[in-house]
Short mmCIF file of C-alpha atoms in Angstrom, two decimals:
data_model
loop_
_atom_site.label_atom_id
_atom_site.label_comp_id
_atom_site.label_asym_id
_atom_site.label_seq_id
_atom_site.Cartn_x
_atom_site.Cartn_y
_atom_site.Cartn_z
CA UNK A 1 -0.74 36.59 -35.61
CA UNK A 2 1.34 37.49 -32.56
CA UNK A 3 5.06 37.09 -32.02
CA UNK A 4 4.20 34.27 -29.30
CA UNK A 5 2.04 32.62 -32.05
CA UNK A 6 5.04 32.52 -34.39
CA UNK A 7 7.21 31.20 -31.80
CA UNK A 8 4.92 28.37 -31.11
CA UNK A 9 4.37 27.69 -34.85
CA UNK A 10 8.05 27.39 -35.24
CA UNK A 11 8.22 24.75 -32.35
CA UNK A 12 5.42 22.77 -34.12
CA UNK A 13 7.21 22.58 -37.51
CA UNK A 14 10.46 22.10 -35.87
CA UNK A 15 9.17 18.86 -34.11
CA UNK A 16 7.82 17.71 -37.46
CA UNK A 17 11.23 17.97 -39.16
CA UNK A 18 12.66 15.68 -36.60
CA UNK A 19 9.87 13.13 -36.15
CA UNK A 20 9.79 12.93 -39.96
CA UNK A 21 13.61 12.33 -40.05
CA UNK A 22 14.41 15.41 -42.18
CA UNK A 23 17.20 16.36 -39.71
CA UNK A 24 19.23 14.43 -37.32
CA UNK A 25 20.81 15.67 -34.07
CA UNK A 26 21.39 19.36 -33.96
CA UNK A 27 21.33 19.69 -37.79
CA UNK A 28 18.98 21.96 -39.88
CA UNK A 29 17.58 25.45 -39.13
CA UNK A 30 14.15 27.17 -39.64
CA UNK A 31 12.93 30.64 -39.50
CA UNK A 32 9.68 32.81 -39.73
CA UNK A 33 9.30 36.43 -40.52
CA UNK A 34 7.15 38.56 -38.54
CA UNK A 35 7.08 42.26 -39.62
CA UNK A 36 10.72 43.35 -39.71
CA UNK A 37 12.14 40.71 -37.66
CA UNK A 38 12.88 36.95 -38.25
CA UNK A 39 12.67 34.16 -35.60
CA UNK A 40 15.36 31.78 -36.27
CA UNK A 41 16.57 28.42 -34.40
CA UNK A 42 19.38 28.89 -31.88
CA UNK A 43 22.81 27.28 -32.58
CA UNK A 44 23.65 23.81 -31.08
CA UNK A 45 19.95 22.89 -30.42
CA UNK A 46 18.12 19.79 -31.80
CA UNK A 47 15.19 21.44 -33.49
CA UNK A 48 12.52 19.37 -31.23
CA UNK A 49 14.23 20.68 -28.09
CA UNK A 50 13.60 24.39 -28.86
CA UNK A 51 11.02 26.13 -26.46
CA UNK A 52 9.07 29.03 -27.80
CA UNK A 53 11.02 31.67 -25.88
CA UNK A 54 14.35 30.28 -27.28
CA UNK A 55 13.92 31.24 -31.04
CA UNK A 56 16.43 34.15 -31.68
CA UNK A 57 14.98 37.41 -32.89
CA UNK A 58 17.02 38.98 -35.52
CA UNK A 59 16.34 42.51 -37.16
CA UNK A 60 16.13 41.97 -40.90
CA UNK A 61 17.13 45.24 -41.97
CA UNK A 62 20.19 45.58 -39.71
CA UNK A 63 21.00 42.08 -38.83
CA UNK A 64 21.22 42.91 -35.28
CA UNK A 65 20.28 40.17 -32.76
CA UNK A 66 17.63 41.84 -30.63
CA UNK A 67 17.44 39.02 -28.24
CA UNK A 68 19.80 38.63 -25.28
CA UNK A 69 20.78 35.08 -24.87
CA UNK A 70 21.16 32.18 -27.46
CA UNK A 71 23.37 32.52 -30.46
CA UNK A 72 21.42 32.30 -33.80
CA UNK A 73 22.00 29.39 -36.09
CA UNK A 74 25.32 29.52 -37.85
CA UNK A 75 23.31 29.76 -41.26
CA UNK A 76 21.96 33.12 -39.96
CA UNK A 77 23.32 34.95 -43.17
CA UNK A 78 21.53 32.49 -45.35
CA UNK A 79 18.23 33.44 -43.81
CA UNK A 80 18.80 37.03 -43.42
CA UNK A 81 19.85 37.51 -46.98
CA UNK A 82 16.87 35.56 -48.36
CA UNK A 83 14.40 37.61 -46.42
CA UNK A 84 15.96 40.76 -47.69
CA UNK A 85 16.17 39.64 -51.30
CA UNK A 86 12.58 38.42 -51.37
CA UNK A 87 9.95 40.34 -49.32
CA UNK A 88 7.22 37.90 -50.02
CA UNK A 89 8.89 35.05 -48.02
CA UNK A 90 7.41 34.40 -44.65
CA UNK A 91 9.23 31.29 -43.81
CA UNK A 92 12.57 29.36 -44.59
CA UNK A 93 13.17 25.72 -43.80
CA UNK A 94 16.58 24.30 -44.19
CA UNK A 95 16.99 20.50 -43.62
CA UNK A 96 19.22 17.48 -44.33
CA UNK A 97 16.85 14.98 -45.81
CA UNK A 98 18.46 11.78 -46.62
CA UNK A 99 17.14 11.19 -50.11
CA UNK A 100 17.70 14.82 -51.24
CA UNK A 101 21.33 14.61 -49.95
CA UNK A 102 21.69 11.20 -51.91
CA UNK A 103 20.15 12.71 -55.07
CA UNK A 104 22.73 15.57 -54.98
CA UNK A 105 25.67 13.13 -54.99
CA UNK A 106 24.61 11.63 -58.26
CA UNK A 107 22.24 14.33 -60.02
CA UNK A 108 21.58 17.91 -60.30
CA UNK A 109 18.27 18.39 -62.02
CA UNK A 110 15.18 16.90 -60.23
CA UNK A 111 12.41 16.53 -62.81
CA UNK A 112 8.75 16.89 -62.11
CA UNK A 113 7.30 13.54 -62.03
CA UNK A 114 3.74 13.49 -60.27
CA UNK A 115 0.95 15.83 -59.65
CA UNK A 116 1.78 16.87 -55.95
CA UNK A 117 5.25 17.78 -56.90
CA UNK A 118 4.02 19.90 -59.93
CA UNK A 119 1.22 21.67 -57.83
CA UNK A 120 3.23 22.20 -54.55
CA UNK A 121 6.79 22.75 -55.45
CA UNK A 122 7.10 23.17 -59.15
CA UNK A 123 10.65 23.65 -60.26
CA UNK A 124 13.47 22.57 -57.87
CA UNK A 125 16.88 24.24 -58.50
CA UNK A 126 20.35 23.11 -57.59
CA UNK A 127 23.47 24.73 -56.07
CA UNK A 128 26.84 22.98 -56.19
CA UNK A 129 28.65 22.34 -52.93
CA UNK A 130 29.43 25.41 -51.07
CA UNK A 131 30.96 25.67 -47.68
CA UNK A 132 28.19 25.74 -45.00
CA UNK A 133 27.55 28.73 -42.58
CA UNK A 134 29.47 31.18 -44.88
CA UNK A 135 28.51 34.19 -46.79
CA UNK A 136 29.31 32.29 -49.91
CA UNK A 137 26.46 29.83 -49.23
CA UNK A 138 24.09 32.87 -48.29
CA UNK A 139 24.85 34.49 -51.57
CA UNK A 140 24.43 31.42 -53.62
CA UNK A 141 20.92 30.88 -52.06
CA UNK A 142 20.01 34.50 -52.64
CA UNK A 143 20.78 34.05 -56.32
CA UNK A 144 18.06 31.30 -56.40
CA UNK A 145 15.52 32.43 -53.93
CA UNK A 146 13.48 34.23 -56.53
CA UNK A 147 13.68 31.33 -58.98
CA UNK A 148 12.33 28.76 -57.02
CA UNK A 149 10.71 27.78 -53.65
CA UNK A 150 12.87 24.64 -53.32
CA UNK A 151 16.81 24.65 -53.55
CA UNK A 152 18.90 21.43 -53.39
CA UNK A 153 22.37 22.14 -51.93
CA UNK A 154 24.81 19.74 -53.31
CA UNK A 155 26.32 17.40 -50.61
CA UNK A 156 24.34 19.28 -48.05
CA UNK A 157 20.52 19.32 -47.93
CA UNK A 158 17.56 21.26 -48.97
CA UNK A 159 16.31 24.83 -48.64
CA UNK A 160 12.51 25.50 -48.96
CA UNK A 161 10.50 28.73 -48.71
CA UNK A 162 7.03 29.68 -48.50
CA UNK A 163 4.42 32.50 -47.59
CA UNK A 164 4.23 30.75 -44.14
CA UNK A 165 5.82 27.88 -42.29
CA UNK A 166 3.19 25.45 -43.39
CA UNK A 167 3.92 26.01 -47.01
CA UNK A 168 7.66 25.95 -46.60
CA UNK A 169 7.53 22.77 -44.57
CA UNK A 170 5.30 20.76 -46.79
CA UNK A 171 7.41 21.71 -49.72
CA UNK A 172 10.29 20.11 -47.91
CA UNK A 173 8.32 16.74 -47.60
CA UNK A 174 7.29 16.86 -51.16
CA UNK A 175 10.86 17.48 -52.53
CA UNK A 176 12.24 14.63 -50.28
CA UNK A 177 9.50 12.39 -51.51
CA UNK A 178 10.30 13.43 -55.08
CA UNK A 179 13.99 12.59 -54.64
CA UNK A 180 13.04 9.31 -53.19
CA UNK A 181 10.88 8.34 -56.10
CA UNK A 182 13.49 9.41 -58.57
CA UNK A 183 16.22 7.37 -56.96
CA UNK A 184 13.97 4.34 -56.64
CA UNK A 185 12.87 4.67 -60.46
CA UNK A 186 16.38 5.32 -61.74
CA UNK A 187 17.61 2.22 -60.21
CA UNK A 188 15.34 0.18 -62.48
CA UNK A 189 15.24 2.34 -65.66
CA UNK A 190 15.05 5.83 -66.72
CA UNK A 191 12.16 7.60 -65.13
CA UNK A 192 9.16 8.87 -67.18
CA UNK A 193 8.74 12.48 -66.21
CA UNK A 194 5.95 15.02 -66.69
CA UNK A 195 6.16 17.02 -70.01
CA UNK A 196 5.95 20.98 -69.72
CA UNK A 197 2.40 20.73 -71.02
CA UNK A 198 1.40 18.17 -68.36
CA UNK A 199 3.02 20.22 -65.63
CA UNK A 200 1.17 23.36 -66.68
CA UNK A 201 -2.11 21.37 -67.05
CA UNK A 202 -1.74 20.35 -63.38
CA UNK A 203 -0.66 23.98 -62.17
CA UNK A 204 -3.70 25.36 -63.89
CA UNK A 205 -6.20 23.10 -62.02
CA UNK A 206 -8.63 25.01 -59.74
CA UNK A 207 -8.56 22.27 -57.24
CA UNK A 208 -4.70 22.61 -56.88
CA UNK A 209 -5.14 26.37 -56.67
CA UNK A 210 -7.52 25.81 -53.75
CA UNK A 211 -5.13 23.49 -51.93
CA UNK A 212 -2.09 26.08 -52.25
CA UNK A 213 -4.52 28.74 -51.08
CA UNK A 214 -5.10 26.74 -47.89
CA UNK A 215 -1.38 26.04 -47.33
CA UNK A 216 -0.76 29.77 -47.41
CA UNK A 217 -3.59 30.57 -44.83
CA UNK A 218 -3.69 27.79 -42.48
CA UNK A 219 -1.11 26.83 -39.62
#
């Protein structure tokens, strides 16, 4: 994959985050790693308005902005620190999904309730509210980024990671759906969640391993 292909892929998933109402206005930020650089959404742009050449190139080892032009997202430290902490990360998607935010207002632990959640996201962790755009938030995310691929931010939103943008993005969709299902069920009675044994059984299925392999390979 070339740098241009990375930029175009970022545009593709940026548009999906907006069309699926995972962000509103100029909210949220996404990035992808290519070699020792990350390509991050520029500050002040609605994600679906960003053109391929407008993604800001940042050197991961030094933090230097190697593009001349747009300022990177105000959450640049969160992305930068996460890539440094976990070299296996290929992409980070930070969104403000409404059900995820609503969930963090009343709960902290998102249980595993259905097969897609078990297979595609697994455990979701939680970080209490931290002032956005600060190194405090960046450090809090770094502490969790090796523990789980989906991180709920109290009163704020969601961070998902993956080996590529496709994997990170679809984890966002699954966690948002999980939060929605939990809140609907909780309004009626205490939800029935999967046991550890049921979760491990799903995770061990060959068919699920194949789906994950495709997510990590395909655009």
